[in-house]
Coordinates of N, CA, C and O in Angstrom, one line a residue:
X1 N 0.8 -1.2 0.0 CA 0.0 0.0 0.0 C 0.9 1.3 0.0 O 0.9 2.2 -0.7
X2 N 1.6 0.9 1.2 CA 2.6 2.4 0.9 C 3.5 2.7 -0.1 O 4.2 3.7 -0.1
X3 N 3.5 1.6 -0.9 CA 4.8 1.6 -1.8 C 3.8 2.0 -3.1 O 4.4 2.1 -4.2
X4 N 2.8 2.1 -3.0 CA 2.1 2.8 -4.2 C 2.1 4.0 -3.6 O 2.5 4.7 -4.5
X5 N 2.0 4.4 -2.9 CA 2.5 6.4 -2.5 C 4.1 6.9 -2.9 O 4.7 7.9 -3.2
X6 N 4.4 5.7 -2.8 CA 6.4 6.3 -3.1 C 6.3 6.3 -4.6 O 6.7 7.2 -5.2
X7 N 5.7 5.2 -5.2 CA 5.4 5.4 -6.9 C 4.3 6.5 -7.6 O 4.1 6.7 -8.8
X8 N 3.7 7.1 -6.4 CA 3.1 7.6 -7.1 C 3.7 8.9 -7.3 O 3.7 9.6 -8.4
X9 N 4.5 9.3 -5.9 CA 5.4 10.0 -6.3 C 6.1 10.7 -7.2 O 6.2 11.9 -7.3
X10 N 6.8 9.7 -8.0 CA 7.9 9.9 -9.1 C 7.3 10.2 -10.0 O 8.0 10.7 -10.9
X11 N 5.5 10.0 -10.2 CA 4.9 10.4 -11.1 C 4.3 11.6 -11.1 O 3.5 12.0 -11.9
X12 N 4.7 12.3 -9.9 CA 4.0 14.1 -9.6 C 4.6 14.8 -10.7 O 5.6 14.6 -11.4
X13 N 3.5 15.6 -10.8 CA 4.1 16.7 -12.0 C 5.4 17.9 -11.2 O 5.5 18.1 -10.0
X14 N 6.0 18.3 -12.2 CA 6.9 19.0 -11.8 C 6.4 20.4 -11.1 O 5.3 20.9 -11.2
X15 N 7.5 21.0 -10.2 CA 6.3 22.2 -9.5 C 5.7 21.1 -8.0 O 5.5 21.6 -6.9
X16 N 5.5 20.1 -8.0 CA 4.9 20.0 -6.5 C 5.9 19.4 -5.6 O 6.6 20.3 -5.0
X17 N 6.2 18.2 -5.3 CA 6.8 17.8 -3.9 C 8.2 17.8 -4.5 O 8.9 18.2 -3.6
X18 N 9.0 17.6 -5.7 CA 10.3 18.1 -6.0 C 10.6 19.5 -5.7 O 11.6 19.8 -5.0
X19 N 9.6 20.7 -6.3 CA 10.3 21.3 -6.0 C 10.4 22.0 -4.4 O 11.5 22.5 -3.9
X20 N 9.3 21.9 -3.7 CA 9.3 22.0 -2.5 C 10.2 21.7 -1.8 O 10.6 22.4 -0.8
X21 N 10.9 20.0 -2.4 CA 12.1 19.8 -1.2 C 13.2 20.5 -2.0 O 14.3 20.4 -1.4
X22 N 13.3 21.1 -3.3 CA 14.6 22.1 -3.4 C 14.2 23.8 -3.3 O 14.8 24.6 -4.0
X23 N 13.3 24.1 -2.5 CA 12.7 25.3 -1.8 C 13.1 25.0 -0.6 O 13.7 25.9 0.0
X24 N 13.1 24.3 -0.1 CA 14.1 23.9 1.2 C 15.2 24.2 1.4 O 15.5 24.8 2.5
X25 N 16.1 23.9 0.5 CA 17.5 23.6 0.5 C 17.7 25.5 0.4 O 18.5 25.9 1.2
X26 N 17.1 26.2 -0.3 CA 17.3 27.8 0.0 C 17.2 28.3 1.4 O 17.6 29.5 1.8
X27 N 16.7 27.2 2.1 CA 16.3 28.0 3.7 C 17.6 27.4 4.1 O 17.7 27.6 5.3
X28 N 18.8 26.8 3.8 CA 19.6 26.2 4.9 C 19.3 24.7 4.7 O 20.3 24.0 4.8
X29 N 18.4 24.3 4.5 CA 17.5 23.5 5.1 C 18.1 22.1 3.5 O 18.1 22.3 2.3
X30 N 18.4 20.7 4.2 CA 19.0 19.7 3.0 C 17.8 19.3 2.1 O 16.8 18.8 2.6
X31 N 17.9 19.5 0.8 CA 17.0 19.6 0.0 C 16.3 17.5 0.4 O 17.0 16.7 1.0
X32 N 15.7 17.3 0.1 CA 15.2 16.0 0.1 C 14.3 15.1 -1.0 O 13.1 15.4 -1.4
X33 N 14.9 14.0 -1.5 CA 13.9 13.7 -2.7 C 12.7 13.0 -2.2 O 12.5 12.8 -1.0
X34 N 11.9 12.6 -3.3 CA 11.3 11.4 -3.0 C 11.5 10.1 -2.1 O 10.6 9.4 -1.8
X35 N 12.1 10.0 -1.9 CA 12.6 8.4 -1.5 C 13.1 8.8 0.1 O 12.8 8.2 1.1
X36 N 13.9 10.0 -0.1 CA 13.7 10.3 1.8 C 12.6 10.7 2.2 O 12.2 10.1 3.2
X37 N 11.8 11.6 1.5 CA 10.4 11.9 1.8 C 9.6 10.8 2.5 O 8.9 11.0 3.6
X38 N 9.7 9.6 1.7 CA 9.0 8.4 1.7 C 9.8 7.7 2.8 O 9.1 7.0 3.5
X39 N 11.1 7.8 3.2 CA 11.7 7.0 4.6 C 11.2 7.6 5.9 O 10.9 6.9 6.9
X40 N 11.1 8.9 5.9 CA 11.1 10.0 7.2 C 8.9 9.7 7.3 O 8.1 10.1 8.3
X41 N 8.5 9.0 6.1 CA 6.8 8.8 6.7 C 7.1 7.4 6.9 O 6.5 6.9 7.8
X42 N 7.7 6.9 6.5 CA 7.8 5.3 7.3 C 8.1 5.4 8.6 O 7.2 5.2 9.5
X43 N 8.9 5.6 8.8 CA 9.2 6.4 10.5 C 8.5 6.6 11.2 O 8.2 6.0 12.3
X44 N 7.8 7.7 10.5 CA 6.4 8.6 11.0 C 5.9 7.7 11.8 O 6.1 7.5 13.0
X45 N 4.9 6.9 10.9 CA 4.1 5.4 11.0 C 4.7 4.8 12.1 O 3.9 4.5 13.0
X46 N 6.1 4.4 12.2 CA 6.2 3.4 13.3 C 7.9 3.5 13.3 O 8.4 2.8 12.4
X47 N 8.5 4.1 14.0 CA 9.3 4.8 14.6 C 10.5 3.1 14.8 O 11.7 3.2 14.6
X48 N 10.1 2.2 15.1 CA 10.6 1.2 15.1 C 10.5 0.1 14.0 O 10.8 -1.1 14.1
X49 N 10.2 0.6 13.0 CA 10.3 -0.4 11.5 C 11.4 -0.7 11.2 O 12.4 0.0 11.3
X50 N 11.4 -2.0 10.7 CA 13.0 -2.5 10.2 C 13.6 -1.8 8.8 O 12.9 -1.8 7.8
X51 N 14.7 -1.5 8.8 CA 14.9 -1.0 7.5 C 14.7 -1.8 6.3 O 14.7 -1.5 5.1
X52 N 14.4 -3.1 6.9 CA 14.2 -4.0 5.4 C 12.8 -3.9 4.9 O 12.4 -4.1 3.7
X53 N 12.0 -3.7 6.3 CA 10.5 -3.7 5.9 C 10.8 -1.6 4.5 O 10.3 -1.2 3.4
X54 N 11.5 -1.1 5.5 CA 11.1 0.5 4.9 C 12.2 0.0 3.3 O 11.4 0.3 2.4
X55 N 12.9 -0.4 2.9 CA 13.7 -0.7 2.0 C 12.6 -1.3 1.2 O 12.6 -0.8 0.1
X56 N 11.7 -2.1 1.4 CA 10.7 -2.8 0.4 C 10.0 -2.1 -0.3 O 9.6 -2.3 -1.4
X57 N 9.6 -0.7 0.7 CA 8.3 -0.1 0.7 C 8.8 1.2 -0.1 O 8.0 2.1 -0.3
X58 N 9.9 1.3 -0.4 CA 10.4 2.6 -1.2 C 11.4 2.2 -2.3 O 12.0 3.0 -3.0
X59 N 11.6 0.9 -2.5 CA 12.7 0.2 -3.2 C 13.8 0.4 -3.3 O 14.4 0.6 -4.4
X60 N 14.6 0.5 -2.0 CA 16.1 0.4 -1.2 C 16.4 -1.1 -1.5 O 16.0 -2.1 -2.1
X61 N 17.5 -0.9 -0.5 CA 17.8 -2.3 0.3 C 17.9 -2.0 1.6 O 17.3 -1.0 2.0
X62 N 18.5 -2.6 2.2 CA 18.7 -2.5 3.7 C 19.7 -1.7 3.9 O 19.5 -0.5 4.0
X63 N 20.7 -2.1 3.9 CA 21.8 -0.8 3.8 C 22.0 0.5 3.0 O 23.1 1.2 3.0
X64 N 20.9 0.8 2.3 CA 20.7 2.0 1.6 C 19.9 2.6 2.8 O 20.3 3.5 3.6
X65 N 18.6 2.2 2.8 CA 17.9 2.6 3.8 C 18.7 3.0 5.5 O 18.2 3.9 6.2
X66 N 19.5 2.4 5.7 CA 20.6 2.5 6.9 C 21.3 3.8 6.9 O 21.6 4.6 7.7
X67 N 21.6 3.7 5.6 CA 22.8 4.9 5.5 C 22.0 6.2 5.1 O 22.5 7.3 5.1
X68 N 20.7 6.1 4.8 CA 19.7 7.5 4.5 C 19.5 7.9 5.8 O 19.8 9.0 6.3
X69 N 19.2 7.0 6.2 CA 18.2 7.4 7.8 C 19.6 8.5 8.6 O 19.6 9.7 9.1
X70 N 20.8 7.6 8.5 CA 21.9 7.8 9.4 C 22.2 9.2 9.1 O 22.6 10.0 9.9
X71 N 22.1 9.5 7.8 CA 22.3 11.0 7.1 C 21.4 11.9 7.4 O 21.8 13.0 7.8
X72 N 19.9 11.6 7.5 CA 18.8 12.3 7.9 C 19.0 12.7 9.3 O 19.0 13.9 9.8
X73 N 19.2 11.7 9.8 CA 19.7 12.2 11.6 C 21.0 13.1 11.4 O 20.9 14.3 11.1
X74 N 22.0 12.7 11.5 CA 23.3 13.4 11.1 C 23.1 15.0 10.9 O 23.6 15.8 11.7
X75 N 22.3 15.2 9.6 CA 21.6 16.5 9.2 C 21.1 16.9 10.3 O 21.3 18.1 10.5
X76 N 20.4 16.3 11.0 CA 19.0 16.8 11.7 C 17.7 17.4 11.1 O 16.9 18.3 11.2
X77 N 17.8 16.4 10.5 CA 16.6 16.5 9.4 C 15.2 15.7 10.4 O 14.0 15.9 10.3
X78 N 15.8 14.8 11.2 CA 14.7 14.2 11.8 C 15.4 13.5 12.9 O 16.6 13.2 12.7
X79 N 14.9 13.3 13.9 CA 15.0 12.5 15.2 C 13.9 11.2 15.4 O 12.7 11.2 15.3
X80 N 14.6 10.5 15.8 CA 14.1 9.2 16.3 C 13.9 9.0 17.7 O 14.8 8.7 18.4
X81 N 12.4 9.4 18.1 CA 12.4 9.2 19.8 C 11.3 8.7 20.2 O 10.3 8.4 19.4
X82 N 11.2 8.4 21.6 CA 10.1 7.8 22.2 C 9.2 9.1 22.6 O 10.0 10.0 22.9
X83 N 8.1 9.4 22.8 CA 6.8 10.3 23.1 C 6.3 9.7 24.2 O 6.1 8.5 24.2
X84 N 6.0 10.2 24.8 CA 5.7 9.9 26.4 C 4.4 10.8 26.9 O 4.4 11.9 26.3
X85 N 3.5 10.6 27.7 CA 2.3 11.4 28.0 C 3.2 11.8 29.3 O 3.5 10.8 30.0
X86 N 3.6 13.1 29.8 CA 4.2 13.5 30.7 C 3.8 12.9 31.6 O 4.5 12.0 32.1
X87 N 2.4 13.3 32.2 CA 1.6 13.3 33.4 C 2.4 11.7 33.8 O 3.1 11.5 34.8
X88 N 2.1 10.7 33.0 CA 2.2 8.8 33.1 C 3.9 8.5 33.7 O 4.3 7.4 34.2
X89 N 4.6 9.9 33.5 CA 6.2 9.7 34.0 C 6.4 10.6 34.9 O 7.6 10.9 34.8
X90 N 5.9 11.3 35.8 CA 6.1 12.1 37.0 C 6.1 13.6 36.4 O 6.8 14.5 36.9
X91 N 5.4 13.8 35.5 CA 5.6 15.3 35.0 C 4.3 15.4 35.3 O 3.5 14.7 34.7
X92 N 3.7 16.6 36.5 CA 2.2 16.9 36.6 C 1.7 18.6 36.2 O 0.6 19.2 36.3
X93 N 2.9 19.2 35.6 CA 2.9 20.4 34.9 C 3.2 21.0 33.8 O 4.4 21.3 33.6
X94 N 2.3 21.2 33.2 CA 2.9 21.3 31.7 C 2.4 22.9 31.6 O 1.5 23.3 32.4
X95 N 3.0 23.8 30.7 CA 2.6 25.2 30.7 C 3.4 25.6 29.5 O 4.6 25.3 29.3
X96 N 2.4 26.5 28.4 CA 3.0 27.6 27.2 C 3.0 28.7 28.1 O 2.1 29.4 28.6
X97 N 5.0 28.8 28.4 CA 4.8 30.5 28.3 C 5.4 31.7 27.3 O 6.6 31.9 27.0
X98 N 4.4 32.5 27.0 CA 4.4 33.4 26.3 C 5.9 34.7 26.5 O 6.0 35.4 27.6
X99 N 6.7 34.9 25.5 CA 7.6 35.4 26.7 C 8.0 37.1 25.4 O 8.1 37.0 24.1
X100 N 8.1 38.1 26.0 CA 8.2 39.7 25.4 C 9.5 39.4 25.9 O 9.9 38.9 27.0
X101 N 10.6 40.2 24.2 CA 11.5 40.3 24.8 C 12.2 41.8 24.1 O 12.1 42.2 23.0
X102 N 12.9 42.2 25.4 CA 13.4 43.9 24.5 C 14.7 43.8 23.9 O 15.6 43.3 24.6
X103 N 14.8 44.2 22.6 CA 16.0 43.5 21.4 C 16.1 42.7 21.4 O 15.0 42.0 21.6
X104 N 17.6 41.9 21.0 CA 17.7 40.9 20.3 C 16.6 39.1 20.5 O 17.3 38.3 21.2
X105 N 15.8 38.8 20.2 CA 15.3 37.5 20.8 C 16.6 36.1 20.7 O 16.7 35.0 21.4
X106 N 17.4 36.5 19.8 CA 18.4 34.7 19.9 C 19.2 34.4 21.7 O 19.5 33.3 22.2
X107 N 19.5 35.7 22.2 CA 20.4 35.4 23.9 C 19.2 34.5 24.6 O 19.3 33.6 25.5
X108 N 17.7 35.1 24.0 CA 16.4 34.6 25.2 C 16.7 33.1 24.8 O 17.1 32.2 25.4
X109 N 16.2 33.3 23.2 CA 15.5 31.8 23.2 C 16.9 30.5 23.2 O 16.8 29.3 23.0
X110 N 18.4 31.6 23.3 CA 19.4 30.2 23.2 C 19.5 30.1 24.5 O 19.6 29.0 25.0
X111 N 19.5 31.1 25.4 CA 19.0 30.1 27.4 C 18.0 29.8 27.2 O 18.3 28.8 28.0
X112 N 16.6 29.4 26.7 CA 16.1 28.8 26.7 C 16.2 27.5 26.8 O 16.2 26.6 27.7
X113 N 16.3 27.8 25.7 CA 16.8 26.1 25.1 C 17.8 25.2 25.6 O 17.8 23.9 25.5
X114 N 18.9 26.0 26.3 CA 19.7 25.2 27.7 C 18.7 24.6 28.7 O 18.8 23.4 29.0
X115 N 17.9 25.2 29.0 CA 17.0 24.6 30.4 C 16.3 23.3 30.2 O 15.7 23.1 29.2
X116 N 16.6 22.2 31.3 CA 16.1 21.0 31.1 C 14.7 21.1 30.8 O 14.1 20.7 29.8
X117 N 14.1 21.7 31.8 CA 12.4 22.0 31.7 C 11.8 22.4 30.3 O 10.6 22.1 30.1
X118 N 12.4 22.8 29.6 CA 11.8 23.4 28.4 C 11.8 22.7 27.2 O 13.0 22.5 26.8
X119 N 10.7 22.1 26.3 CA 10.8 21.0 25.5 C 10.8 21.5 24.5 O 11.3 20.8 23.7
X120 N 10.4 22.6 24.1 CA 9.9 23.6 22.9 C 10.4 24.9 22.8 O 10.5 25.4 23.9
X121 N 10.9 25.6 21.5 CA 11.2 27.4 22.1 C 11.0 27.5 20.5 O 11.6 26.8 19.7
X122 N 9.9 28.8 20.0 CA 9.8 29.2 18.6 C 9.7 30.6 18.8 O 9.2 31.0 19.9
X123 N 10.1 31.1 18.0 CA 10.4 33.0 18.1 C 9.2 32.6 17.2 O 9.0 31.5 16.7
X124 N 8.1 34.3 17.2 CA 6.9 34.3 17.0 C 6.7 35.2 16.8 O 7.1 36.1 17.6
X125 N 5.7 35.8 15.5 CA 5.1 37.2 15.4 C 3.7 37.6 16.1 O 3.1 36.5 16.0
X126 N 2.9 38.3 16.7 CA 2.0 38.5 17.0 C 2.4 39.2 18.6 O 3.2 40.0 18.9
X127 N 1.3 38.4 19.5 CA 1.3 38.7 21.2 C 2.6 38.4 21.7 O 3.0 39.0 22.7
X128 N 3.3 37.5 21.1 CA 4.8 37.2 22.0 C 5.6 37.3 21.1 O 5.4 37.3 19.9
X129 N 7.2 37.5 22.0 CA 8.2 38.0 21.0 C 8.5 35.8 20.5 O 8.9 35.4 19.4
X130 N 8.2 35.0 21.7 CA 8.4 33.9 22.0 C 7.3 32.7 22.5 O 6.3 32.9 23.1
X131 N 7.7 31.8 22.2 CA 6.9 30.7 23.0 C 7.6 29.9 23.2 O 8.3 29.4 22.3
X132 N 7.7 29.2 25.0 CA 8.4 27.9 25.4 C 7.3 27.3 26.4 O 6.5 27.7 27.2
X133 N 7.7 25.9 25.8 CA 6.9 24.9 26.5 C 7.4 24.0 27.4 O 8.1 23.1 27.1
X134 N 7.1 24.1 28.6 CA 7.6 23.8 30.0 C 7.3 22.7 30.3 O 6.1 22.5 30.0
X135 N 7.9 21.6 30.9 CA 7.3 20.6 31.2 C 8.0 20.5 33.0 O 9.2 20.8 33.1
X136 N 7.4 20.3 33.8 CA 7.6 20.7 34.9 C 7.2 19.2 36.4 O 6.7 18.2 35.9
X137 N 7.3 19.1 37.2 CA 6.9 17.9 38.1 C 6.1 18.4 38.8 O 5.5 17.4 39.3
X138 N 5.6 19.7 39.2 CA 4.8 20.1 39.9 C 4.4 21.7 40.1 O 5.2 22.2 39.3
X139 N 3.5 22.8 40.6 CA 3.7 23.9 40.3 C 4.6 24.5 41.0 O 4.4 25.7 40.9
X140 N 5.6 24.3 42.0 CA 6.2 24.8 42.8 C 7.4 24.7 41.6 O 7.7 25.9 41.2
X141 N 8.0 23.9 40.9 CA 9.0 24.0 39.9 C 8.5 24.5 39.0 O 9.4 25.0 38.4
X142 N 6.9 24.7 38.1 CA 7.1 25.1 37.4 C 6.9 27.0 37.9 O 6.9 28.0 37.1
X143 N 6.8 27.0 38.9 CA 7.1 28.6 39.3 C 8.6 29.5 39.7 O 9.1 30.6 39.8
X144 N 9.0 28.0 39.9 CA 10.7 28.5 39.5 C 11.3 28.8 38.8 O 12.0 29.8 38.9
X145 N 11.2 27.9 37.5 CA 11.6 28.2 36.0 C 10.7 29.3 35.8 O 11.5 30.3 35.5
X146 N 9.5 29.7 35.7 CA 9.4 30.8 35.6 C 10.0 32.2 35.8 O 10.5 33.2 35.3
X147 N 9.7 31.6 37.2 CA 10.1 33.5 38.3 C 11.6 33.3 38.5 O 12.1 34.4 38.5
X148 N 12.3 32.6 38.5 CA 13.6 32.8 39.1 C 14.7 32.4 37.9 O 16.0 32.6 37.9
X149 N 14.1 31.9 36.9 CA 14.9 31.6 35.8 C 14.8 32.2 34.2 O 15.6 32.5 33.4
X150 N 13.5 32.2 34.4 CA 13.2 32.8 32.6 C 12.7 34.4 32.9 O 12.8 35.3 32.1
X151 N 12.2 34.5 33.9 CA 12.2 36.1 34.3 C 13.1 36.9 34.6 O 13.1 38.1 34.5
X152 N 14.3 36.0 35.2 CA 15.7 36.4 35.4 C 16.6 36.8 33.8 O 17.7 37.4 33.5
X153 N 15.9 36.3 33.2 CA 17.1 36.4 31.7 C 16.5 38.0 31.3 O 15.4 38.5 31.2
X154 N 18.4 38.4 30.9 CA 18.3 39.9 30.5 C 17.8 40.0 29.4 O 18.1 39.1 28.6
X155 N 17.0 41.0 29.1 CA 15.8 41.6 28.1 C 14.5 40.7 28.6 O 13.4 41.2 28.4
X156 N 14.6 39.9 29.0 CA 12.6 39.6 29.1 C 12.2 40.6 29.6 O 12.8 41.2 30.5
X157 N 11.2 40.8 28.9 CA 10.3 42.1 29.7 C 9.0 41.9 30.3 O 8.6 42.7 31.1
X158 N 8.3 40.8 30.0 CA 7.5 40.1 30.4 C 6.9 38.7 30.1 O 7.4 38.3 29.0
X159 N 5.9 37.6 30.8 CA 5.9 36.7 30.6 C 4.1 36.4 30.6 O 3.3 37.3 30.9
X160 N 3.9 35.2 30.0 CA 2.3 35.1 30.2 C 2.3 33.6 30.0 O 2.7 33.1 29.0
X161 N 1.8 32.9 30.9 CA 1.6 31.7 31.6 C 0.3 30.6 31.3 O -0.7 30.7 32.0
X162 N 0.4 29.8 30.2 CA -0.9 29.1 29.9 C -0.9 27.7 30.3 O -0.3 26.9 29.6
X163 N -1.4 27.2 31.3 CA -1.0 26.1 32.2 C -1.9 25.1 31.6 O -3.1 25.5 31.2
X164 N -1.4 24.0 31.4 CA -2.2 22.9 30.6 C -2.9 22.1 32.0 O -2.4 21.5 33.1
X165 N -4.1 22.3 31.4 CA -5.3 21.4 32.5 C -5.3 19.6 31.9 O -5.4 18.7 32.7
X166 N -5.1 19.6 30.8 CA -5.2 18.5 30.1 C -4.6 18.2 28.6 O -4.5 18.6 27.4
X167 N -4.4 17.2 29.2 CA -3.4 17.2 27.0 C -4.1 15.9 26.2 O -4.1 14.6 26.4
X168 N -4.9 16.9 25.1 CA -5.9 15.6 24.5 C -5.4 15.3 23.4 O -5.9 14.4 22.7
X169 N -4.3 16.0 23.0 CA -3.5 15.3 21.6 C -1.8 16.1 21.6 O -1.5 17.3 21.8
X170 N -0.9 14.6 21.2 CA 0.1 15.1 21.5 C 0.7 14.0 20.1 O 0.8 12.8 20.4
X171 N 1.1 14.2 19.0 CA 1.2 13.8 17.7 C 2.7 14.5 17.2 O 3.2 15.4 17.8
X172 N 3.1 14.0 16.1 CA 3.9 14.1 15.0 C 3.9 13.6 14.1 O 4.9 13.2 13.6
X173 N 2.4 13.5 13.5 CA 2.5 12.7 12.4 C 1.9 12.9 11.1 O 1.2 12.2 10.3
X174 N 2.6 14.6 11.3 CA 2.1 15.6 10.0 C 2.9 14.9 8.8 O 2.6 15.4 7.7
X175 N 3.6 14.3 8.8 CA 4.0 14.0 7.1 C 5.2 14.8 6.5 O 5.9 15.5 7.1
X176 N 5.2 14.6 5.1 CA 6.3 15.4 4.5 C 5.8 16.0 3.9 O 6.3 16.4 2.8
X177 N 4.4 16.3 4.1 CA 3.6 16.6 2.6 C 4.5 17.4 2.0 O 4.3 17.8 0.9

């Protein structure tokens, strides 16, 4: 079944998923053909598939498929991980916060991104200069990283606090479209 989506592929008209993955490659970003396209949704699907099963299904071999994937990671084109529902592993706090910052945003969001607590950090146009997503063990920690850590970093100017009551979808399995 899925190996009729990799063929169908090759058969897109020019202008769609070719050139998108070399509109990529202008951002920085490693341009990608078909056939990685088609390894990184096998993944998607099941994160633990054997390369020989993904090798069938895009018409690799096994050690082709080995050495893609290894380059994909390598790049950081994609990561291979386990997904966990926080709350089920001792995480009982999760929170977007919203963060204003005066000048430059890369000093905020590269402390950021050091802090173990924080799983997420995207610079943002609109109400925040930022968004980081906290994952926390309880609210006494997650009011430390707040107040004494991300409020402490020079230029924030202010913060805004969206505390997750409940998490009813937690996915990655948007595709390459």
């Amino acid at each position: 079944m899925h190996s009729e989506r990799v063929a169908s592929r090759s058969a897109e008209p020019k202008g769609s998923r070719e050139t998108r993955a070399e509109t990529r490659a202008g951002n920085n970003t490693p341009a990608l053909d078909t056939v990685s396209l088609a390894i990184i949704e096998q993944l998607q699907e099941d994160g633990r598939r054997p390369y020989a099963a993904i090798g069938k299904a895009v018409g690799l071999s096994e050690a082709a498929v080995r050495q893609r994937v290894q380059k994909l990671l390598d790049q950081g084109v994609m990561q291979i991980v386990a997904v966990t529902d926080p709350l089920t592993v001792g995480f009982r706090r999760q929170a977007m916060v919203g963060i204003n910052v005066e000048g430059d945003l890369d000093p905020v969001a590269d402390a950021l991104t050091a802090m173990s607590e924080v799983e997420y950090v995207v610079m943002t146009a609109g109400s925040f200069d930022i968004l980081a997503e906290i994952v926390c063990e309880d609210d006494d920690h997650l009011l430390d990283v707040i107040n004494k850590r991300i409020r402490a970093l020079p230029a924030v100017r202010s913060t805004e606090s969206f505390v997750y009551l409940k998490l009813k979808k937690q996915t990655y399995m948007w595709g390459t479209r």
